[in-house]
Amino acid sequence: MNLKMYISFLLFLLFASIQVKAGDAPKAQDIPMYKKVPHLGTRTAEPSVTASLEQNQLTVNVGCYMGIVKVYVYGDNGSLMASSSAAIEGNGLCTLDLSAFENGSYNVTVELGDMIYWGMFDI
């Protein structure tokens, strides 16, 4: 009888530790994005640009835009660390794997034609 209680207690501890680890999973870090250069043409809807960082994956979400989206990540010293581009029709995502990046501050720049958005984040 004691062996069953001991095994039950160990299983309880195992499941309790799994629950604690699941609760400690890091949430996505939203990166505030700012418009750098106003667009020069007429547009009915302004594009929306949001960025988030979750588990070393940078995700840039673009809405109300048709064309090529270019995403650049620069280091603290201004050097280009990573880049990506995607063709978007309406809404779309562009992701970058930043798992090889060292801890520090970074700058993300998103180019939508003649419009530039930027934000800063830390790893």
PDB file of C-alpha atoms in Angstrom:
ATOM      1  CA  MET A   1       0.000   0.000   0.000  1.00  0.00           C
ATOM      2  CA  ASN A   2       2.846   2.416   0.800  1.00  0.00           C
ATOM      3  CA  LEU A   3       4.399   1.806  -2.624  1.00  0.00           C
ATOM      4  CA  LYS A   4       1.170   2.902  -4.373  1.00  0.00           C
ATOM      5  CA  MET A   5       1.012   6.081  -2.292  1.00  0.00           C
ATOM      6  CA  TYR A   6       4.691   6.794  -2.988  1.00  0.00           C
ATOM      7  CA  ILE A   7       4.203   6.341  -6.758  1.00  0.00           C
ATOM      8  CA  SER A   8       1.047   8.479  -6.667  1.00  0.00           C
ATOM      9  CA  PHE A   9       2.948  11.206  -4.825  1.00  0.00           C
ATOM     10  CA  LEU A  10       5.777  11.125  -7.392  1.00  0.00           C
ATOM     11  CA  LEU A  11       3.284  11.323 -10.256  1.00  0.00           C
ATOM     12  CA  PHE A  12       1.605  14.273  -8.532  1.00  0.00           C
ATOM     13  CA  LEU A  13       4.960  16.057  -8.246  1.00  0.00           C
ATOM     14  CA  LEU A  14       5.719  15.333 -11.908  1.00  0.00           C
ATOM     15  CA  PHE A  15       2.413  16.774 -13.115  1.00  0.00           C
ATOM     16  CA  ALA A  16       2.695  19.752 -10.768  1.00  0.00           C
ATOM     17  CA  SER A  17       6.153  20.613 -12.152  1.00  0.00           C
ATOM     18  CA  ILE A  18       4.874  20.306 -15.734  1.00  0.00           C
ATOM     19  CA  GLN A  19       2.041  22.731 -14.929  1.00  0.00           C
ATOM     20  CA  VAL A  20       4.479  25.238 -13.396  1.00  0.00           C
ATOM     21  CA  LYS A  21       6.752  25.068 -16.442  1.00  0.00           C
ATOM     22  CA  ALA A  22       3.808  25.537 -18.816  1.00  0.00           C
ATOM     23  CA  GLY A  23       2.683  28.578 -16.840  1.00  0.00           C
ATOM     24  CA  ASP A  24       6.152  30.130 -17.047  1.00  0.00           C
ATOM     25  CA  ALA A  25       6.295  29.998 -20.858  1.00  0.00           C
ATOM     26  CA  PRO A  26       7.313  33.445 -22.133  1.00  0.00           C
ATOM     27  CA  LYS A  27       4.598  35.438 -23.816  1.00  0.00           C
ATOM     28  CA  ALA A  28       5.084  37.299 -27.060  1.00  0.00           C
ATOM     29  CA  GLN A  29       6.760  40.676 -26.668  1.00  0.00           C
ATOM     30  CA  ASP A  30       4.923  43.291 -28.713  1.00  0.00           C
ATOM     31  CA  ILE A  31       7.280  45.727 -30.417  1.00  0.00           C
ATOM     32  CA  PRO A  32       5.882  49.258 -30.868  1.00  0.00           C
ATOM     33  CA  MET A  33       6.243  50.317 -34.503  1.00  0.00           C
ATOM     34  CA  TYR A  34       6.589  53.972 -35.569  1.00  0.00           C
ATOM     35  CA  LYS A  35       6.174  55.482 -39.004  1.00  0.00           C
ATOM     36  CA  LYS A  36       9.379  57.161 -40.168  1.00  0.00           C
ATOM     37  CA  VAL A  37       8.508  58.546 -43.604  1.00  0.00           C
ATOM     38  CA  PRO A  38       4.953  59.424 -44.680  1.00  0.00           C
ATOM     39  CA  HIS A  39       3.786  57.908 -47.939  1.00  0.00           C
ATOM     40  CA  LEU A  40       3.826  60.259 -50.911  1.00  0.00           C
ATOM     41  CA  GLY A  41       0.863  58.927 -52.884  1.00  0.00           C
ATOM     42  CA  THR A  42      -2.857  58.807 -52.310  1.00  0.00           C
ATOM     43  CA  ARG A  43      -4.160  55.775 -50.486  1.00  0.00           C
ATOM     44  CA  THR A  44      -7.632  54.876 -49.295  1.00  0.00           C
ATOM     45  CA  ALA A  45      -6.418  52.861 -46.303  1.00  0.00           C
ATOM     46  CA  GLU A  46      -3.203  53.303 -44.388  1.00  0.00           C
ATOM     47  CA  PRO A  47      -1.238  50.036 -44.044  1.00  0.00           C
ATOM     48  CA  SER A  48      -0.971  48.578 -40.561  1.00  0.00           C
ATOM     49  CA  VAL A  49       2.338  47.225 -39.299  1.00  0.00           C
ATOM     50  CA  THR A  50       2.753  45.289 -36.051  1.00  0.00           C
ATOM     51  CA  ALA A  51       5.713  43.295 -34.810  1.00  0.00           C
ATOM     52  CA  SER A  52       6.193  40.804 -32.003  1.00  0.00           C
ATOM     53  CA  LEU A  53       8.978  38.650 -30.652  1.00  0.00           C
ATOM     54  CA  GLU A  54       8.198  35.194 -29.272  1.00  0.00           C
ATOM     55  CA  GLN A  55      10.736  32.464 -28.563  1.00  0.00           C
ATOM     56  CA  ASN A  56      13.386  34.151 -30.753  1.00  0.00           C
ATOM     57  CA  GLN A  57      10.980  34.464 -33.712  1.00  0.00           C
ATOM     58  CA  LEU A  58      10.366  37.990 -34.960  1.00  0.00           C
ATOM     59  CA  THR A  59       6.985  38.228 -36.675  1.00  0.00           C
ATOM     60  CA  VAL A  60       5.971  41.304 -38.674  1.00  0.00           C
ATOM     61  CA  ASN A  61       2.280  41.446 -39.534  1.00  0.00           C
ATOM     62  CA  VAL A  62       1.255  43.804 -42.357  1.00  0.00           C
ATOM     63  CA  GLY A  63      -2.335  44.657 -43.229  1.00  0.00           C
ATOM     64  CA  CYS A  64      -4.032  46.753 -45.920  1.00  0.00           C
ATOM     65  CA  TYR A  65      -1.041  46.575 -48.260  1.00  0.00           C
ATOM     66  CA  MET A  66      -0.234  45.052 -51.628  1.00  0.00           C
ATOM     67  CA  GLY A  67       3.402  44.738 -52.658  1.00  0.00           C
ATOM     68  CA  ILE A  68       6.805  43.696 -51.381  1.00  0.00           C
ATOM     69  CA  VAL A  69       7.488  43.978 -47.652  1.00  0.00           C
ATOM     70  CA  LYS A  70      11.147  44.223 -46.653  1.00  0.00           C
ATOM     71  CA  VAL A  71      12.180  43.608 -43.049  1.00  0.00           C
ATOM     72  CA  TYR A  72      15.653  44.465 -41.722  1.00  0.00           C
ATOM     73  CA  VAL A  73      17.093  43.854 -38.251  1.00  0.00           C
ATOM     74  CA  TYR A  74      20.045  46.015 -37.192  1.00  0.00           C
ATOM     75  CA  GLY A  75      22.334  45.561 -34.193  1.00  0.00           C
ATOM     76  CA  ASP A  76      23.091  48.175 -31.563  1.00  0.00           C
ATOM     77  CA  ASN A  77      26.066  49.382 -33.627  1.00  0.00           C
ATOM     78  CA  GLY A  78      23.945  49.833 -36.781  1.00  0.00           C
ATOM     79  CA  SER A  79      25.155  46.728 -38.604  1.00  0.00           C
ATOM     80  CA  LEU A  80      22.634  44.670 -40.577  1.00  0.00           C
ATOM     81  CA  MET A  81      22.047  41.404 -38.708  1.00  0.00           C
ATOM     82  CA  ALA A  82      19.189  39.811 -40.695  1.00  0.00           C
ATOM     83  CA  SER A  83      16.735  40.596 -43.459  1.00  0.00           C
ATOM     84  CA  SER A  84      13.718  39.086 -45.146  1.00  0.00           C
ATOM     85  CA  SER A  85      11.130  40.041 -47.718  1.00  0.00           C
ATOM     86  CA  ALA A  86       7.691  38.818 -48.712  1.00  0.00           C
ATOM     87  CA  ALA A  87       5.073  39.641 -51.320  1.00  0.00           C
ATOM     88  CA  ILE A  88       1.797  40.540 -49.641  1.00  0.00           C
ATOM     89  CA  GLU A  89      -1.669  40.964 -51.096  1.00  0.00           C
ATOM     90  CA  GLY A  90      -3.881  42.550 -48.467  1.00  0.00           C
ATOM     91  CA  ASN A  91      -2.575  40.954 -45.256  1.00  0.00           C
ATOM     92  CA  GLY A  92       0.485  38.855 -44.553  1.00  0.00           C
ATOM     93  CA  LEU A  93       3.348  37.894 -42.287  1.00  0.00           C
ATOM     94  CA  CYS A  94       7.101  38.062 -42.556  1.00  0.00           C
ATOM     95  CA  THR A  95       9.110  36.085 -39.975  1.00  0.00           C
ATOM     96  CA  LEU A  96      12.765  36.006 -39.005  1.00  0.00           C
ATOM     97  CA  ASP A  97      14.540  33.442 -36.828  1.00  0.00           C
ATOM     98  CA  LEU A  98      16.683  35.324 -34.303  1.00  0.00           C
ATOM     99  CA  SER A  99      17.807  32.305 -32.252  1.00  0.00           C
ATOM    100  CA  ALA A 100      21.478  32.892 -33.157  1.00  0.00           C
ATOM    101  CA  PHE A 101      21.371  36.500 -31.896  1.00  0.00           C
ATOM    102  CA  GLU A 102      23.207  37.457 -28.714  1.00  0.00           C
ATOM    103  CA  ASN A 103      21.424  39.293 -25.903  1.00  0.00           C
ATOM    104  CA  GLY A 104      21.204  42.997 -26.611  1.00  0.00           C
ATOM    105  CA  SER A 105      19.185  45.779 -28.212  1.00  0.00           C
ATOM    106  CA  TYR A 106      18.076  45.627 -31.829  1.00  0.00           C
ATOM    107  CA  ASN A 107      16.228  47.799 -34.315  1.00  0.00           C
ATOM    108  CA  VAL A 108      13.671  46.469 -36.809  1.00  0.00           C
ATOM    109  CA  THR A 109      12.886  48.428 -39.978  1.00  0.00           C
ATOM    110  CA  VAL A 110       9.963  47.565 -42.257  1.00  0.00           C
ATOM    111  CA  GLU A 111       9.832  49.038 -45.765  1.00  0.00           C
ATOM    112  CA  LEU A 112       6.515  49.178 -47.629  1.00  0.00           C
ATOM    113  CA  GLY A 113       7.396  50.902 -50.883  1.00  0.00           C
ATOM    114  CA  ASP A 114       8.085  54.528 -49.894  1.00  0.00           C
ATOM    115  CA  MET A 115       6.887  54.051 -46.291  1.00  0.00           C
ATOM    116  CA  ILE A 116       9.251  53.062 -43.505  1.00  0.00           C
ATOM    117  CA  TYR A 117       8.257  51.779 -40.080  1.00  0.00           C
ATOM    118  CA  TRP A 118      10.717  51.076 -37.284  1.00  0.00           C
ATOM    119  CA  GLY A 119      10.810  49.712 -33.753  1.00  0.00           C
ATOM    120  CA  MET A 120      13.271  48.642 -31.089  1.00  0.00           C
ATOM    121  CA  PHE A 121      13.421  45.443 -29.040  1.00  0.00           C
ATOM    122  CA  ASP A 122      15.706  43.576 -26.662  1.00  0.00           C
ATOM    123  CA  ILE A 123      16.646  39.916 -26.612  1.00  0.00           C
TER     124      ILE A 123
END
